[in-house]
C-alpha positions as YAML, in Angstrom:
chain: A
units: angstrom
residues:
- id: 1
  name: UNK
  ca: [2.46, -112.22, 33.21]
- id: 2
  name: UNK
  ca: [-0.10, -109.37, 31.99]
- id: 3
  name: UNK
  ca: [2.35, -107.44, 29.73]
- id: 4
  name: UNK
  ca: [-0.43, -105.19, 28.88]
- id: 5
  name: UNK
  ca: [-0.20, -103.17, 32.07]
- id: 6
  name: UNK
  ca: [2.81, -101.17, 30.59]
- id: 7
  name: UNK
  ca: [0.95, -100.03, 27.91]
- id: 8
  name: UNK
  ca: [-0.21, -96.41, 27.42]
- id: 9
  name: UNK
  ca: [-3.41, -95.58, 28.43]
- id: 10
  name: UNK
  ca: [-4.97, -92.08, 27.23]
- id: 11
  name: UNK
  ca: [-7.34, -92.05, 29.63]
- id: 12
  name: UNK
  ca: [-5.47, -92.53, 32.94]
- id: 13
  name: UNK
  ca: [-1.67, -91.33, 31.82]
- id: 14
  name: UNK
  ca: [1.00, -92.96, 34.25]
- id: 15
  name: UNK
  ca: [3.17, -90.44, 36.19]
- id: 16
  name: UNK
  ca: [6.73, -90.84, 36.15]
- id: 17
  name: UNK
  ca: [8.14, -92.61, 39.48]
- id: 18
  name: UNK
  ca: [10.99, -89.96, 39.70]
- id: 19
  name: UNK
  ca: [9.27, -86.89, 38.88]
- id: 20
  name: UNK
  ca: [6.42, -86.76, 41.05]
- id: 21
  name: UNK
  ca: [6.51, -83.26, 43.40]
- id: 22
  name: UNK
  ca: [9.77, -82.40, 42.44]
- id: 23
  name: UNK
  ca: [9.41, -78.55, 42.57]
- id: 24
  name: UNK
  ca: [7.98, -79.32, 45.82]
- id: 25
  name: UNK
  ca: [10.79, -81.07, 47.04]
- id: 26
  name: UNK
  ca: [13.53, -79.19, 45.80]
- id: 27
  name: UNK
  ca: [15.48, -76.82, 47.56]
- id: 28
  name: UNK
  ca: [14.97, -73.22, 47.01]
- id: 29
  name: UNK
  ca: [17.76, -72.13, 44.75]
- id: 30
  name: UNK
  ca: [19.62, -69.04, 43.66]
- id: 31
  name: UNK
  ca: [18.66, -68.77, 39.52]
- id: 32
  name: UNK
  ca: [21.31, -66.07, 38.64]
- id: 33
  name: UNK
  ca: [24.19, -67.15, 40.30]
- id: 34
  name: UNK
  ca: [25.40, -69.52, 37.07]
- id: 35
  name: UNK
  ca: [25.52, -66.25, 34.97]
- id: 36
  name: UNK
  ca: [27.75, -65.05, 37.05]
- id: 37
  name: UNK
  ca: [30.05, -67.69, 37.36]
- id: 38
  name: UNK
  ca: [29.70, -68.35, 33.32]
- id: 39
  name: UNK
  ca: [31.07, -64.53, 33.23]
- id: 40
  name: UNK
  ca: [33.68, -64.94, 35.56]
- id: 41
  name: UNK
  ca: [35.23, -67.80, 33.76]
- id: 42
  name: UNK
  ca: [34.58, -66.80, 29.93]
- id: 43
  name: UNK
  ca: [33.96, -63.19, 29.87]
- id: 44
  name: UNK
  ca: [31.06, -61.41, 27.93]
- id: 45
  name: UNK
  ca: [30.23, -61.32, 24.02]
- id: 46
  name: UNK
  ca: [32.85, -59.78, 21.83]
- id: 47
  name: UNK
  ca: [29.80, -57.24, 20.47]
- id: 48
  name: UNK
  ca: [28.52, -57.12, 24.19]
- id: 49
  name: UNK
  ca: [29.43, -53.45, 24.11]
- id: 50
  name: UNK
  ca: [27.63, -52.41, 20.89]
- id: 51
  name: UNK
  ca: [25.02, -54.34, 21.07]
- id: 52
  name: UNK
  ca: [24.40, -52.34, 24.73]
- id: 53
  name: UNK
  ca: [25.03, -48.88, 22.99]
- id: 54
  name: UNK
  ca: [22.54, -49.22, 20.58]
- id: 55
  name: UNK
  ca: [19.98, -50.57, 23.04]
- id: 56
  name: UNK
  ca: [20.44, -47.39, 24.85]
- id: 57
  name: UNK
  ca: [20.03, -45.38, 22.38]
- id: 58
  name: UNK
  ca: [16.73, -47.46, 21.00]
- id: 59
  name: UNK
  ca: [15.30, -46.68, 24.76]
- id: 60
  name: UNK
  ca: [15.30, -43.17, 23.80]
- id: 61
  name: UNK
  ca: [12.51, -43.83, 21.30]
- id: 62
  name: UNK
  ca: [10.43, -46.07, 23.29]
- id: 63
  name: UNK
  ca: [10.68, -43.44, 26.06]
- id: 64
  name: UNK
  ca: [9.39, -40.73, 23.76]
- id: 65
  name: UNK
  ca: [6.78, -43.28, 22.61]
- id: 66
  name: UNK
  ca: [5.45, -43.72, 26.16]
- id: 67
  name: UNK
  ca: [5.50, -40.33, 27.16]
- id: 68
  name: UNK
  ca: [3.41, -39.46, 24.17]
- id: 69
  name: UNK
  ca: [0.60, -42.07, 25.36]
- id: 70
  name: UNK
  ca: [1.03, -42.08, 29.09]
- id: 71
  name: UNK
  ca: [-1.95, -40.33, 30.93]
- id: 72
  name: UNK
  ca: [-3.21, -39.30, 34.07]
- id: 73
  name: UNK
  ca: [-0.96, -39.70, 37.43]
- id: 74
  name: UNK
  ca: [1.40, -41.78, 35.57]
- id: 75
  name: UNK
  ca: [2.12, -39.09, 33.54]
- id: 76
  name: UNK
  ca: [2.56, -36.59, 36.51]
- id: 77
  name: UNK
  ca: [5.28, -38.66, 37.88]
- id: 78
  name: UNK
  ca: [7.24, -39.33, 34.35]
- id: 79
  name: UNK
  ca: [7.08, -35.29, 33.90]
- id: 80
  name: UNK
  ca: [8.55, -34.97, 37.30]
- id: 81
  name: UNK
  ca: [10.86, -38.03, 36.76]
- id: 82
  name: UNK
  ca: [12.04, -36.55, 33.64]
- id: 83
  name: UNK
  ca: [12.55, -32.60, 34.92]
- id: 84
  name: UNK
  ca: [15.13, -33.74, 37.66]
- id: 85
  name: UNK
  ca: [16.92, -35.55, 35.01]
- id: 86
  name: UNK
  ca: [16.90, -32.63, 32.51]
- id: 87
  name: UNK
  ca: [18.24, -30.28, 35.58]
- id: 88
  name: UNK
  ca: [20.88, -32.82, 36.60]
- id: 89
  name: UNK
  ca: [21.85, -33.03, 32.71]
- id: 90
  name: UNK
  ca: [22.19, -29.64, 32.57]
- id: 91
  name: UNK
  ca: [24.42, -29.26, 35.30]
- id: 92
  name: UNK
  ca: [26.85, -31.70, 34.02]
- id: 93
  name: UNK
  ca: [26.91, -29.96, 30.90]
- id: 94
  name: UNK
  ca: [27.71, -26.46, 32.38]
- id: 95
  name: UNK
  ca: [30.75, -28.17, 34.48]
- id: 96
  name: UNK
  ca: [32.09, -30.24, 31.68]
- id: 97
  name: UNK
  ca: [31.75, -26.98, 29.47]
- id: 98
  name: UNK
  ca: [33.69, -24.14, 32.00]
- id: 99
  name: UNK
  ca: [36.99, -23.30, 31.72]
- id: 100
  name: UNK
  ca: [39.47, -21.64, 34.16]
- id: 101
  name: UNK
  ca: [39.61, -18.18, 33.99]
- id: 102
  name: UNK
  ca: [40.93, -15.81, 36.60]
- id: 103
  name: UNK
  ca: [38.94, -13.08, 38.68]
- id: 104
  name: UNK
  ca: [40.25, -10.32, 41.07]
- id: 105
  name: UNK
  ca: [40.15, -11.12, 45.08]
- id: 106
  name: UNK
  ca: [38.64, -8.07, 46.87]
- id: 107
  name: UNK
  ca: [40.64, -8.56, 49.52]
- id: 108
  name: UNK
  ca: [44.14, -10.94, 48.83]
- id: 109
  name: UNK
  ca: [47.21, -8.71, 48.96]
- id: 110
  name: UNK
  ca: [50.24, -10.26, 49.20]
- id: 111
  name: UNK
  ca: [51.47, -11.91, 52.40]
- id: 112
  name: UNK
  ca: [55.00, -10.99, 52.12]
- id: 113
  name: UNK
  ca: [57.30, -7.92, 50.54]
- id: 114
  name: UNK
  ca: [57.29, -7.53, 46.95]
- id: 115
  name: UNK
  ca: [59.40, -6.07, 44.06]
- id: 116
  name: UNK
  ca: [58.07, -2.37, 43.49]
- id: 117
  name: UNK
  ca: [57.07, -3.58, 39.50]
- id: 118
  name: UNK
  ca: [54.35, -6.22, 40.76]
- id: 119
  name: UNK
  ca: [52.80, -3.63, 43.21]
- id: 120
  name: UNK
  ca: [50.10, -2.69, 41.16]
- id: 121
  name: UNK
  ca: [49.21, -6.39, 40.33]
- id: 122
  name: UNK
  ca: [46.36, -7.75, 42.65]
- id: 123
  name: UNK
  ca: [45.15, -11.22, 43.90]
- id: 124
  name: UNK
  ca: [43.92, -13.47, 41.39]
- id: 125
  name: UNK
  ca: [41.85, -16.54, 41.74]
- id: 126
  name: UNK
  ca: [40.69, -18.91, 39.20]
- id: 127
  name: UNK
  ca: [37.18, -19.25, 39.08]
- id: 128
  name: UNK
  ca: [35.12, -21.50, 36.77]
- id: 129
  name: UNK
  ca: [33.92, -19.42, 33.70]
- id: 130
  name: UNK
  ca: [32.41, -19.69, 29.91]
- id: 131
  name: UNK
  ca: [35.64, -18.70, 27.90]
- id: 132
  name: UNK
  ca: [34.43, -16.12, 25.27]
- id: 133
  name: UNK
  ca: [35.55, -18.64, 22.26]
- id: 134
  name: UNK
  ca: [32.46, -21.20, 23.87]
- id: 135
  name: UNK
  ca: [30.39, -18.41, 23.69]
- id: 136
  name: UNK
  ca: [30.71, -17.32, 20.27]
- id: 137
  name: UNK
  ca: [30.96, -20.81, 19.27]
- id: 138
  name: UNK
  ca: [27.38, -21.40, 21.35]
- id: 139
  name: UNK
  ca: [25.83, -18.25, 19.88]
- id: 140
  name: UNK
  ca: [26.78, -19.17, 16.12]
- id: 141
  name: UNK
  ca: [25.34, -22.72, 16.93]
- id: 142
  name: UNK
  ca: [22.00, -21.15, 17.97]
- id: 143
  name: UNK
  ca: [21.90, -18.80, 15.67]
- id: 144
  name: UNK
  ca: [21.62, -15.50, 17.29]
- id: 145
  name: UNK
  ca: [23.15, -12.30, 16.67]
- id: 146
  name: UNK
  ca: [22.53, -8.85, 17.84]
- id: 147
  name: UNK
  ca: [21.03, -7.99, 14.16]
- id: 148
  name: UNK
  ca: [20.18, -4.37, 12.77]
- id: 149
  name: UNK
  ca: [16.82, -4.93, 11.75]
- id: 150
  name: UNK
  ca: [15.59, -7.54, 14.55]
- id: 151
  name: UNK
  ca: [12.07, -7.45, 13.32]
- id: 152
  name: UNK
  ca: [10.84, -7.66, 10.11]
- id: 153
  name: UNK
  ca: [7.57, -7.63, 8.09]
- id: 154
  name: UNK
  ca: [6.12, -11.37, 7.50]
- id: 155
  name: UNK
  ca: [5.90, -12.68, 4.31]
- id: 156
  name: UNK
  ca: [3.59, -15.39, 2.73]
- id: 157
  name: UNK
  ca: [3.82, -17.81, 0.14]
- id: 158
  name: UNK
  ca: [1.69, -16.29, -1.73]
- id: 159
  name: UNK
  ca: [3.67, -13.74, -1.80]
- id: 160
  name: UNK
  ca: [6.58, -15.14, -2.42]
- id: 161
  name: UNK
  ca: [5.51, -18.45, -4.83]
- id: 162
  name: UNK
  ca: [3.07, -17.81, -7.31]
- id: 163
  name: UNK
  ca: [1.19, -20.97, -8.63]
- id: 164
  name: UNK
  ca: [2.26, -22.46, -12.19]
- id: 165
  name: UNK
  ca: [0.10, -24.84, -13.95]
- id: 166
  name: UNK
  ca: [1.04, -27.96, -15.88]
- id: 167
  name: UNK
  ca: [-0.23, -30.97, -17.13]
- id: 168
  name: UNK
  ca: [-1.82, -31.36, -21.19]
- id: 169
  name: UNK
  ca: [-5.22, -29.29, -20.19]
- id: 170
  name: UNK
  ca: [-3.10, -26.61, -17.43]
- id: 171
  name: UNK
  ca: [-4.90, -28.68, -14.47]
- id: 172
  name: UNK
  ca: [-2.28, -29.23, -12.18]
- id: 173
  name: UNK
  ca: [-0.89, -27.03, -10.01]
- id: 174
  name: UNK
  ca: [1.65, -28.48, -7.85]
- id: 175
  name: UNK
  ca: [4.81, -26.59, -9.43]
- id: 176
  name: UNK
  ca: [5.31, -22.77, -7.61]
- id: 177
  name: UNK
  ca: [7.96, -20.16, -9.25]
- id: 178
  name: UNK
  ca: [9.25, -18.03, -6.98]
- id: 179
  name: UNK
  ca: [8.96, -15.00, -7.26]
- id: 180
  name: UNK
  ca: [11.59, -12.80, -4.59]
- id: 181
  name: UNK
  ca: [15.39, -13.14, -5.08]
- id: 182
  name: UNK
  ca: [17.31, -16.22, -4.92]
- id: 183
  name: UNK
  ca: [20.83, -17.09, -4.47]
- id: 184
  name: UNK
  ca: [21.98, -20.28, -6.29]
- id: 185
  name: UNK
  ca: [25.34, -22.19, -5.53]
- id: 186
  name: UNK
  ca: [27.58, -22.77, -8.52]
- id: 187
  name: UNK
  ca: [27.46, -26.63, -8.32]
- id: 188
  name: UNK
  ca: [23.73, -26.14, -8.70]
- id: 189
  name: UNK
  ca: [22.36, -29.23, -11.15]
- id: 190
  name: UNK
  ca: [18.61, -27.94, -12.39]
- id: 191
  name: UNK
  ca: [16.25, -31.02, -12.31]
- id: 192
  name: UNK
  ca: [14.46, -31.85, -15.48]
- id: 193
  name: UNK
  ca: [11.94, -28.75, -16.01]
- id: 194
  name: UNK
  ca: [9.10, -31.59, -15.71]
- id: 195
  name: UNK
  ca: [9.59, -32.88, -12.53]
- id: 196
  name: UNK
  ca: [10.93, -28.96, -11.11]
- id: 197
  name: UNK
  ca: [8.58, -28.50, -8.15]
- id: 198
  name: UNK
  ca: [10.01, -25.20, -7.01]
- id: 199
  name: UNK
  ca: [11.29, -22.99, -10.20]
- id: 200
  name: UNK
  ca: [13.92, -20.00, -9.35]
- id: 201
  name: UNK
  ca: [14.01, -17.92, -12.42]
- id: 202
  name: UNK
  ca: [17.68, -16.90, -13.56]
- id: 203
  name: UNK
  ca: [16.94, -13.41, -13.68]
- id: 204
  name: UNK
  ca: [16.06, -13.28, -9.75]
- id: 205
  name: UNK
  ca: [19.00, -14.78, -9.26]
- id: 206
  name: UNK
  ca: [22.02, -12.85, -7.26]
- id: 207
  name: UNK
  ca: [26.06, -14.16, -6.54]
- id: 208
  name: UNK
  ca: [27.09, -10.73, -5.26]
- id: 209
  name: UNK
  ca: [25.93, -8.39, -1.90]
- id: 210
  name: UNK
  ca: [26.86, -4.63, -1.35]
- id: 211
  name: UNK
  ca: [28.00, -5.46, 2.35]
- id: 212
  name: UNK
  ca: [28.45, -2.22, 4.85]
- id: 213
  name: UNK
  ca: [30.96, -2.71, 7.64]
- id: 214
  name: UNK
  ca: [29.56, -0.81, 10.53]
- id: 215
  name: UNK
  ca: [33.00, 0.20, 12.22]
- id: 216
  name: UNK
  ca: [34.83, 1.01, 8.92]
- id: 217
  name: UNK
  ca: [31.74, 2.68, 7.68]
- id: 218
  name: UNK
  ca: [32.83, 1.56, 4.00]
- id: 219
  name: UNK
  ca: [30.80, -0.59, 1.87]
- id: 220
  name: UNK
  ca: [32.51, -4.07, -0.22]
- id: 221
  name: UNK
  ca: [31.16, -5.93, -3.20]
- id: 222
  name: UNK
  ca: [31.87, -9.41, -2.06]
- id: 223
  name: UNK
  ca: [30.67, -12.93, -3.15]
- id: 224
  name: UNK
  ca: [27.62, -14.97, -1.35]
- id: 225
  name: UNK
  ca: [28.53, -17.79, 0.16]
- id: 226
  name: UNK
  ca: [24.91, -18.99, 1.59]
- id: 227
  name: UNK
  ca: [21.91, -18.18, 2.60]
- id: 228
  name: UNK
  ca: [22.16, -18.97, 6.80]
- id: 229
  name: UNK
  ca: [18.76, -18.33, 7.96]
- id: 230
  name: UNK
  ca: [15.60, -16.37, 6.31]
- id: 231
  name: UNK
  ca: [13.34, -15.98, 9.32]
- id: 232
  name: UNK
  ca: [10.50, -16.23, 7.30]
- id: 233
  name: UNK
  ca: [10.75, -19.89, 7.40]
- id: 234
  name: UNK
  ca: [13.21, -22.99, 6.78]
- id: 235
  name: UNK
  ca: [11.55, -23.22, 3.44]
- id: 236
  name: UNK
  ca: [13.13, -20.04, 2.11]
- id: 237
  name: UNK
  ca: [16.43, -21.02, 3.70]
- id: 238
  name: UNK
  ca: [16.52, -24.30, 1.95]
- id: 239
  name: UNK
  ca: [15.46, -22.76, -1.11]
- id: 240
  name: UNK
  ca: [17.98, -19.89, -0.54]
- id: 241
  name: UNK
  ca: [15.24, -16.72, -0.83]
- id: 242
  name: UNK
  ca: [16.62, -13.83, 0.16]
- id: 243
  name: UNK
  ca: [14.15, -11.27, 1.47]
- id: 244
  name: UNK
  ca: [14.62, -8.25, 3.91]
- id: 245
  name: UNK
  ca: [15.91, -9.27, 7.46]
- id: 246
  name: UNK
  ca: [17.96, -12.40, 5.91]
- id: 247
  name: UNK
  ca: [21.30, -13.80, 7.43]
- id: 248
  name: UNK
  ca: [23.19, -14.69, 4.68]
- id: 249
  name: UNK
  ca: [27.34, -15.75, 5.10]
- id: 250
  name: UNK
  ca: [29.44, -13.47, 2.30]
- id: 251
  name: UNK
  ca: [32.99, -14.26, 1.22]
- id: 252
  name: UNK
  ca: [35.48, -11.50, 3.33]
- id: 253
  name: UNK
  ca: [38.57, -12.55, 2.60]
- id: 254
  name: UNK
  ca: [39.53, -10.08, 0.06]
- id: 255
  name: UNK
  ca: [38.93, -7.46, 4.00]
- id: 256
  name: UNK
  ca: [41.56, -9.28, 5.47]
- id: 257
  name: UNK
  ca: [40.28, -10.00, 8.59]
- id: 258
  name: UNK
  ca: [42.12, -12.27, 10.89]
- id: 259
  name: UNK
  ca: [41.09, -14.25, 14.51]
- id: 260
  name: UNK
  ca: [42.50, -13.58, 17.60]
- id: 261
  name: UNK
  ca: [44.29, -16.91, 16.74]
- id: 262
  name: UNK
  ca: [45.84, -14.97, 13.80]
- id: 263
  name: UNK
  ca: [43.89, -17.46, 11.30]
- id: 264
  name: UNK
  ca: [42.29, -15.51, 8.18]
- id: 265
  name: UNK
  ca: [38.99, -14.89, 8.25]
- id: 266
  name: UNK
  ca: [36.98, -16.57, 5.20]
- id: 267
  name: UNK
  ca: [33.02, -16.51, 5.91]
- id: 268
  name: UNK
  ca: [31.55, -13.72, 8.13]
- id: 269
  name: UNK
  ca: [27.79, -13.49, 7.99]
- id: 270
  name: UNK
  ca: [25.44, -10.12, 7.08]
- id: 271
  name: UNK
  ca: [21.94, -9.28, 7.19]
- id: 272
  name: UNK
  ca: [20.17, -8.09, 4.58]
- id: 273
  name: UNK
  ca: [18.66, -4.42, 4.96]
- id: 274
  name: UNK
  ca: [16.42, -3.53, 1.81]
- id: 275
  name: UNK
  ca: [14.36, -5.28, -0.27]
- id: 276
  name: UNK
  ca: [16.36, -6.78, -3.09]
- id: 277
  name: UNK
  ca: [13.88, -7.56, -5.72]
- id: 278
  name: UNK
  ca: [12.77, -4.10, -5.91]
- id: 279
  name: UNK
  ca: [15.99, -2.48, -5.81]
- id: 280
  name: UNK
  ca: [17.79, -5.05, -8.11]
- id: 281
  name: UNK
  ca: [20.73, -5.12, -6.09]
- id: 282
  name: UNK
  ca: [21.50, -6.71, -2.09]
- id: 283
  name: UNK
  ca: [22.31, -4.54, 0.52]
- id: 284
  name: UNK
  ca: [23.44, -6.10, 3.96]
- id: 285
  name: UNK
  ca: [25.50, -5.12, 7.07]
- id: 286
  name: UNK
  ca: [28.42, -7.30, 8.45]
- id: 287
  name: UNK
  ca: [27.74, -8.79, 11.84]
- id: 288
  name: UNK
  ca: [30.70, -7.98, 13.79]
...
C-alpha cells in the first residue's frame, strides 16, 4: 500500500472531489432574497433610523465635494440634475408655507334671497396666500427693510482700525484699535490686554441712541440692544461698529408699542443717520 500518494504535493496541488465546477453547476440564484426574509422575520436595527439620517445628511457633503471637481459633460448634466431639484424644492416650500386667506369673486352673488344687512357683503373664496405675519417674519430673517439711507459711503479698515504695535522692540503688528464708535454689551469680559487682537477704546464706546419715530415725528433716548447688521461688513457687526447706514435693534419698551397680537413690543430695530464719532452722540430712525 503506497501511503505516500495522500501526501501534499506543492507542485501538483490535488483538487477537492466535491468542489470541482461548482459555480458552474449551480443553479442561478436570487442573492437578495435572504435579506428580505431575515427582515421579515426580525425586523431592522434598533439605530437603523439614525444611522440612515445621518448618512443622508453626510451625502450632502460628498455631493458638494463632487460638484466642486466634476468637469466637462458630467458636469452639464449634474447642473441640470440639480436645477430641477432646486425648482421642485422650491415649490414644496411655497405650498407647505401658504396659508388660507380669502379673496373677492368677481362674479359670485348669492344664489338665493338674503337678509338686507349681508347685502353689501360679496363672494368670498379662499385662495392660497403668504399671510402678512410669514412675511414679516421672512423679511426680518433676510434682513431687509425699506431703510432711509439705502446707500451709504464705503468704509475701509484703514479707516476704521488703525495698526498698534507690540512686542519688546514695537515689531509686531497684529493688534488693530478701532477707531469709529462701538457699542459693547454689559456682560462684556475684556481679554487680557496681551492677547486683545481687536481693542475698542472706552471712550468710543456708546449704550444710548437718539431714535426718531417717523410717524410720531418725536425723538426717544432709548437703550441699544445690538448692533444687527453694519453693511460695511460682518466684521464690524461682530465687533459691534457703528458707522452711518447701521441697523442696530434699540430697547422701545418704555414707547409702548404693542403687536397686533396685543404682546408688548421689546426690540424694534433703527438705522443710524449721522456719523456718530464726529458728532459724539447716535442718531437713528425707527423702522416701522
Amino acid at each position: 500500500e503506497d501511503r505516500g500518494r495522500w501526501r501534499w504535493d506543492s507542485k501538483t496541488p490535488r483538487a477537492h472531489p466535491g468542489r470541482a465546477d461548482r459555480g458552474a453547476l449551480a443553479p442561478a440564484m436570487a442573492q437578495g432574497e435572504h435579506i428580505e426574509l431575515h427582515r421579515k422575520r426580525h425586523g431592522r436595527r434598533f439605530d437603523h433610523d439614525e444611522k440612515l439620517r445621518k448618512k443622508e445628511a453626510r451625502s450632502v457633503h460628498s455631493r458638494a465635494k463632487f460638484a466642486q471637481k466634476v468637469k466637462g459633460l458630467r458636469a452639464k448634466l449634474l447642473n441640470k440634475k440639480r436645477y430641477t431639484e432646486k425648482a421642485t424644492m422650491r415649490k414644496t416650500i411655497k405650498q407647505h408655507s401658504e396659508s388660507d386667506s380669502k379673496q373677492r369673486e368677481a362674479n359670485a352673488g348669492p344664489k338665493d334671497a338674503v337678509p338686507s344687512y349681508l347685502l353689501d357683503r360679496e363672494g368670498m373664496s379662499h385662495a392660497k396666500v403668504l399671510s402678512n405675519t410669514i412675511k414679516q417674519k421672512r423679511k426680518e430673517k433676510a434682513g431687509r427693510w425699506n431703510v432711509p439711507i439705502p446707500k451709504v459711503r464705503p468704509v475701509g479698515e484703514d479707516e476704521v482700525f488703525k495698526v498698534m504695535r507690540s512686542g519688546k522692540r514695537n515689531k509686531k503688528q497684529w493688534k488693530r484699535m478701532v477707531s469709529k464708535v462701538t457699542y459693547v454689551g454689559d456682560t462684556f469680559t475684556r481679554k487680557p490686554p496681551k492677547y486683545e487682537r481687536f481693542i475698542r477704546p472706552a471712550g468710543l464706546r456708546m449704550k444710548k441712541a437718539h431714535v426718531t419715530h417717523p410717524e410720531l415725528q418725536t425723538t426717544f433716548s432709548l437703550d441699544i440692544i445690538g448692533v444687527k447688521k453694519n453693511p460695511q461688513s460682518s466684521l464690524y457687526t461682530s465687533l459691534g461698529v457703528i458707522t452711518k447706514g447701521t441697523v442696530i435693534e434699540v430697547n422701545v419698551s418704555e414707547l409702548g408699542l404693542v403687536t397686533p397680537s396685543g404682546k408688548v413690543v421689546w426690540g424694534k430695530y433703527a438705522q443710524v443717520t449721522n456719523n456718530p464719532e464726529n458728532d459724539g452722540c447716535i442718531n437713528a430712525v425707527l423702522l416701522v
